[in-house]
Amino acid sequence: MALRVLLECMNELKSTKNINSNPLIYRSLLGATHALVTDDSKRRPISATIFELCCRDGQLDNTVMETLQNVQPELHVKLPKDIPSKWKSNVVQGYDSTGGYRKQCARR
């Protein structure tokens, strides 16, 4: 059941631009995949797709990179040393690691 919901979320991210994505969404999806899909041969392509969607949406930040390294280290080591700037282009500065605004940004 939970895996089906995860796959539905991924399909929604693939098919629509109406979702305001952020790094928290991709970290959560990677973590959920790691927890729900025990077979690494099945988990790896799902994790790769989540990462590709994150990069497509320009939402790659250090926290997503750390999550990928923790849950799929074999994918993490294949990444280029110099991450393309377009992979990070839509990350909203001022979000903390939980996806909420930092206090100093909220004061503006």
mmCIF file with all atom_site columns, C-alpha atoms in Angstrom:
data_model
loop_
_atom_site.group_PDB
_atom_site.id
_atom_site.type_symbol
_atom_site.label_atom_id
_atom_site.label_alt_id
_atom_site.label_comp_id
_atom_site.label_asym_id
_atom_site.label_entity_id
_atom_site.label_seq_id
_atom_site.pdbx_PDB_ins_code
_atom_site.Cartn_x
_atom_site.Cartn_y
_atom_site.Cartn_z
_atom_site.occupancy
_atom_site.B_iso_or_equiv
_atom_site.pdbx_formal_charge
_atom_site.auth_seq_id
_atom_site.auth_comp_id
_atom_site.auth_asym_id
_atom_site.auth_atom_id
_atom_site.pdbx_PDB_model_num
ATOM 1   C CA . MET A 1 1   ? 0.000  0.000  0.000   1.00 0.00 ? 1   MET A CA 1
ATOM 2   C CA . ALA A 1 2   ? 2.677  2.509  1.030   1.00 0.00 ? 2   ALA A CA 1
ATOM 3   C CA . LEU A 1 3   ? 4.813  1.655  -1.995  1.00 0.00 ? 3   LEU A CA 1
ATOM 4   C CA . ARG A 1 4   ? 1.825  2.286  -4.263  1.00 0.00 ? 4   ARG A CA 1
ATOM 5   C CA . VAL A 1 5   ? 1.386  5.745  -2.727  1.00 0.00 ? 5   VAL A CA 1
ATOM 6   C CA . LEU A 1 6   ? 5.087  6.439  -3.247  1.00 0.00 ? 6   LEU A CA 1
ATOM 7   C CA . LEU A 1 7   ? 4.844  5.463  -6.910  1.00 0.00 ? 7   LEU A CA 1
ATOM 8   C CA . GLU A 1 8   ? 1.729  7.614  -7.355  1.00 0.00 ? 8   GLU A CA 1
ATOM 9   C CA . CYS A 1 9   ? 3.608  10.601 -5.897  1.00 0.00 ? 9   CYS A CA 1
ATOM 10  C CA . MET A 1 10  ? 6.461  10.028 -8.310  1.00 0.00 ? 10  MET A CA 1
ATOM 11  C CA . ASN A 1 11  ? 4.073  9.821  -11.255 1.00 0.00 ? 11  ASN A CA 1
ATOM 12  C CA . GLU A 1 12  ? 2.427  13.054 -10.164 1.00 0.00 ? 12  GLU A CA 1
ATOM 13  C CA . LEU A 1 13  ? 5.807  14.782 -9.996  1.00 0.00 ? 13  LEU A CA 1
ATOM 14  C CA . LYS A 1 14  ? 6.677  13.500 -13.475 1.00 0.00 ? 14  LYS A CA 1
ATOM 15  C CA . SER A 1 15  ? 3.432  14.536 -15.102 1.00 0.00 ? 15  SER A CA 1
ATOM 16  C CA . THR A 1 16  ? 2.649  17.943 -13.648 1.00 0.00 ? 16  THR A CA 1
ATOM 17  C CA . LYS A 1 17  ? 4.262  21.287 -13.128 1.00 0.00 ? 17  LYS A CA 1
ATOM 18  C CA . ASN A 1 18  ? 1.494  22.325 -10.693 1.00 0.00 ? 18  ASN A CA 1
ATOM 19  C CA . ILE A 1 19  ? 3.419  21.004 -7.700  1.00 0.00 ? 19  ILE A CA 1
ATOM 20  C CA . ASN A 1 20  ? 5.762  23.480 -6.043  1.00 0.00 ? 20  ASN A CA 1
ATOM 21  C CA . SER A 1 21  ? 8.604  21.091 -5.415  1.00 0.00 ? 21  SER A CA 1
ATOM 22  C CA . ASN A 1 22  ? 11.462 21.653 -3.017  1.00 0.00 ? 22  ASN A CA 1
ATOM 23  C CA . PRO A 1 23  ? 14.389 19.577 -1.762  1.00 0.00 ? 23  PRO A CA 1
ATOM 24  C CA . LEU A 1 24  ? 12.316 18.260 1.152   1.00 0.00 ? 24  LEU A CA 1
ATOM 25  C CA . ILE A 1 25  ? 9.998  16.421 -1.256  1.00 0.00 ? 25  ILE A CA 1
ATOM 26  C CA . TYR A 1 26  ? 12.905 14.656 -2.927  1.00 0.00 ? 26  TYR A CA 1
ATOM 27  C CA . ARG A 1 27  ? 14.657 13.824 0.351   1.00 0.00 ? 27  ARG A CA 1
ATOM 28  C CA . SER A 1 28  ? 11.418 12.376 1.665   1.00 0.00 ? 28  SER A CA 1
ATOM 29  C CA . LEU A 1 29  ? 10.830 10.308 -1.462  1.00 0.00 ? 29  LEU A CA 1
ATOM 30  C CA . LEU A 1 30  ? 14.384 8.948  -1.365  1.00 0.00 ? 30  LEU A CA 1
ATOM 31  C CA . GLY A 1 31  ? 14.020 8.071  2.306   1.00 0.00 ? 31  GLY A CA 1
ATOM 32  C CA . ALA A 1 32  ? 10.630 6.447  1.769   1.00 0.00 ? 32  ALA A CA 1
ATOM 33  C CA . THR A 1 33  ? 11.995 4.404  -1.114  1.00 0.00 ? 33  THR A CA 1
ATOM 34  C CA . HIS A 1 34  ? 14.857 3.213  1.044   1.00 0.00 ? 34  HIS A CA 1
ATOM 35  C CA . ALA A 1 35  ? 12.458 2.223  3.819   1.00 0.00 ? 35  ALA A CA 1
ATOM 36  C CA . LEU A 1 36  ? 9.797  0.599  1.630   1.00 0.00 ? 36  LEU A CA 1
ATOM 37  C CA . VAL A 1 37  ? 11.734 -1.155 -1.116  1.00 0.00 ? 37  VAL A CA 1
ATOM 38  C CA . THR A 1 38  ? 14.066 -3.715 0.418   1.00 0.00 ? 38  THR A CA 1
ATOM 39  C CA . ASP A 1 39  ? 15.287 -5.238 -2.854  1.00 0.00 ? 39  ASP A CA 1
ATOM 40  C CA . ASP A 1 40  ? 18.178 -3.040 -3.991  1.00 0.00 ? 40  ASP A CA 1
ATOM 41  C CA . SER A 1 41  ? 17.770 -4.040 -7.643  1.00 0.00 ? 41  SER A CA 1
ATOM 42  C CA . LYS A 1 42  ? 14.219 -2.620 -7.521  1.00 0.00 ? 42  LYS A CA 1
ATOM 43  C CA . ARG A 1 43  ? 15.082 0.344  -5.307  1.00 0.00 ? 43  ARG A CA 1
ATOM 44  C CA . ARG A 1 44  ? 17.971 1.633  -7.427  1.00 0.00 ? 44  ARG A CA 1
ATOM 45  C CA . PRO A 1 45  ? 15.898 2.609  -10.515 1.00 0.00 ? 45  PRO A CA 1
ATOM 46  C CA . ILE A 1 46  ? 13.250 4.251  -8.339  1.00 0.00 ? 46  ILE A CA 1
ATOM 47  C CA . SER A 1 47  ? 15.914 6.257  -6.503  1.00 0.00 ? 47  SER A CA 1
ATOM 48  C CA . ALA A 1 48  ? 17.522 7.205  -9.812  1.00 0.00 ? 48  ALA A CA 1
ATOM 49  C CA . THR A 1 49  ? 14.185 8.452  -11.136 1.00 0.00 ? 49  THR A CA 1
ATOM 50  C CA . ILE A 1 50  ? 13.581 10.526 -7.997  1.00 0.00 ? 50  ILE A CA 1
ATOM 51  C CA . PHE A 1 51  ? 17.039 12.042 -8.326  1.00 0.00 ? 51  PHE A CA 1
ATOM 52  C CA . GLU A 1 52  ? 16.495 12.792 -12.023 1.00 0.00 ? 52  GLU A CA 1
ATOM 53  C CA . LEU A 1 53  ? 13.198 14.521 -11.229 1.00 0.00 ? 53  LEU A CA 1
ATOM 54  C CA . CYS A 1 54  ? 14.923 16.560 -8.531  1.00 0.00 ? 54  CYS A CA 1
ATOM 55  C CA . CYS A 1 55  ? 17.603 17.679 -10.989 1.00 0.00 ? 55  CYS A CA 1
ATOM 56  C CA . ARG A 1 56  ? 15.021 18.382 -13.710 1.00 0.00 ? 56  ARG A CA 1
ATOM 57  C CA . ASP A 1 57  ? 13.146 20.622 -11.287 1.00 0.00 ? 57  ASP A CA 1
ATOM 58  C CA . GLY A 1 58  ? 16.366 22.373 -10.238 1.00 0.00 ? 58  GLY A CA 1
ATOM 59  C CA . GLN A 1 59  ? 15.838 21.368 -6.598  1.00 0.00 ? 59  GLN A CA 1
ATOM 60  C CA . LEU A 1 60  ? 19.163 19.675 -5.842  1.00 0.00 ? 60  LEU A CA 1
ATOM 61  C CA . ASP A 1 61  ? 20.787 20.887 -2.652  1.00 0.00 ? 61  ASP A CA 1
ATOM 62  C CA . ASN A 1 62  ? 23.319 19.469 -0.199  1.00 0.00 ? 62  ASN A CA 1
ATOM 63  C CA . THR A 1 63  ? 20.628 17.739 1.841   1.00 0.00 ? 63  THR A CA 1
ATOM 64  C CA . VAL A 1 64  ? 19.374 15.801 -1.197  1.00 0.00 ? 64  VAL A CA 1
ATOM 65  C CA . MET A 1 65  ? 22.972 14.873 -2.026  1.00 0.00 ? 65  MET A CA 1
ATOM 66  C CA . GLU A 1 66  ? 23.527 13.631 1.542   1.00 0.00 ? 66  GLU A CA 1
ATOM 67  C CA . THR A 1 67  ? 20.325 11.600 1.444   1.00 0.00 ? 67  THR A CA 1
ATOM 68  C CA . LEU A 1 68  ? 21.293 10.022 -1.870  1.00 0.00 ? 68  LEU A CA 1
ATOM 69  C CA . GLN A 1 69  ? 24.720 9.177  -0.460  1.00 0.00 ? 69  GLN A CA 1
ATOM 70  C CA . ASN A 1 70  ? 23.104 7.512  2.562   1.00 0.00 ? 70  ASN A CA 1
ATOM 71  C CA . VAL A 1 71  ? 20.383 5.552  0.781   1.00 0.00 ? 71  VAL A CA 1
ATOM 72  C CA . GLN A 1 72  ? 21.995 4.771  -2.616  1.00 0.00 ? 72  GLN A CA 1
ATOM 73  C CA . PRO A 1 73  ? 25.771 5.287  -2.340  1.00 0.00 ? 73  PRO A CA 1
ATOM 74  C CA . GLU A 1 74  ? 26.404 3.489  -5.637  1.00 0.00 ? 74  GLU A CA 1
ATOM 75  C CA . LEU A 1 75  ? 24.376 6.159  -7.434  1.00 0.00 ? 75  LEU A CA 1
ATOM 76  C CA . HIS A 1 76  ? 26.017 8.989  -5.522  1.00 0.00 ? 76  HIS A CA 1
ATOM 77  C CA . VAL A 1 77  ? 29.545 7.992  -6.573  1.00 0.00 ? 77  VAL A CA 1
ATOM 78  C CA . LYS A 1 78  ? 28.522 8.178  -10.250 1.00 0.00 ? 78  LYS A CA 1
ATOM 79  C CA . LEU A 1 79  ? 27.648 11.886 -10.055 1.00 0.00 ? 79  LEU A CA 1
ATOM 80  C CA . PRO A 1 80  ? 29.899 14.417 -11.755 1.00 0.00 ? 80  PRO A CA 1
ATOM 81  C CA . LYS A 1 81  ? 32.306 16.342 -9.538  1.00 0.00 ? 81  LYS A CA 1
ATOM 82  C CA . ASP A 1 82  ? 30.979 19.636 -10.832 1.00 0.00 ? 82  ASP A CA 1
ATOM 83  C CA . ILE A 1 83  ? 27.217 19.562 -10.448 1.00 0.00 ? 83  ILE A CA 1
ATOM 84  C CA . PRO A 1 84  ? 25.518 21.498 -13.274 1.00 0.00 ? 84  PRO A CA 1
ATOM 85  C CA . SER A 1 85  ? 24.065 24.761 -12.011 1.00 0.00 ? 85  SER A CA 1
ATOM 86  C CA . LYS A 1 86  ? 20.700 24.042 -13.658 1.00 0.00 ? 86  LYS A CA 1
ATOM 87  C CA . TRP A 1 87  ? 20.270 21.093 -11.259 1.00 0.00 ? 87  TRP A CA 1
ATOM 88  C CA . LYS A 1 88  ? 20.290 23.636 -8.389  1.00 0.00 ? 88  LYS A CA 1
ATOM 89  C CA . SER A 1 89  ? 18.711 26.590 -10.149 1.00 0.00 ? 89  SER A CA 1
ATOM 90  C CA . ASN A 1 90  ? 15.312 26.607 -8.404  1.00 0.00 ? 90  ASN A CA 1
ATOM 91  C CA . VAL A 1 91  ? 16.329 25.963 -4.811  1.00 0.00 ? 91  VAL A CA 1
ATOM 92  C CA . VAL A 1 92  ? 14.809 28.734 -2.709  1.00 0.00 ? 92  VAL A CA 1
ATOM 93  C CA . GLN A 1 93  ? 17.467 30.251 -0.496  1.00 0.00 ? 93  GLN A CA 1
ATOM 94  C CA . GLY A 1 94  ? 16.298 30.603 3.053   1.00 0.00 ? 94  GLY A CA 1
ATOM 95  C CA . TYR A 1 95  ? 14.859 27.136 3.508   1.00 0.00 ? 95  TYR A CA 1
ATOM 96  C CA . ASP A 1 96  ? 16.349 25.128 6.322   1.00 0.00 ? 96  ASP A CA 1
ATOM 97  C CA . SER A 1 97  ? 16.974 21.390 6.185   1.00 0.00 ? 97  SER A CA 1
ATOM 98  C CA . THR A 1 98  ? 13.379 20.604 7.173   1.00 0.00 ? 98  THR A CA 1
ATOM 99  C CA . GLY A 1 99  ? 11.912 22.662 4.350   1.00 0.00 ? 99  GLY A CA 1
ATOM 100 C CA . GLY A 1 100 ? 10.830 25.563 6.557   1.00 0.00 ? 100 GLY A CA 1
ATOM 101 C CA . TYR A 1 101 ? 11.993 29.143 6.385   1.00 0.00 ? 101 TYR A CA 1
ATOM 102 C CA . ARG A 1 102 ? 14.826 30.098 8.672   1.00 0.00 ? 102 ARG A CA 1
ATOM 103 C CA . LYS A 1 103 ? 13.927 32.690 11.258  1.00 0.00 ? 103 LYS A CA 1
ATOM 104 C CA . GLN A 1 104 ? 16.146 35.382 9.767   1.00 0.00 ? 104 GLN A CA 1
ATOM 105 C CA . CYS A 1 105 ? 14.397 35.002 6.420   1.00 0.00 ? 105 CYS A CA 1
ATOM 106 C CA . ALA A 1 106 ? 10.946 35.132 7.977   1.00 0.00 ? 106 ALA A CA 1
ATOM 107 C CA . ARG A 1 107 ? 11.762 38.527 9.507   1.00 0.00 ? 107 ARG A CA 1
ATOM 108 C CA . ARG A 1 108 ? 12.148 40.224 6.137   1.00 0.00 ? 108 ARG A CA 1
#
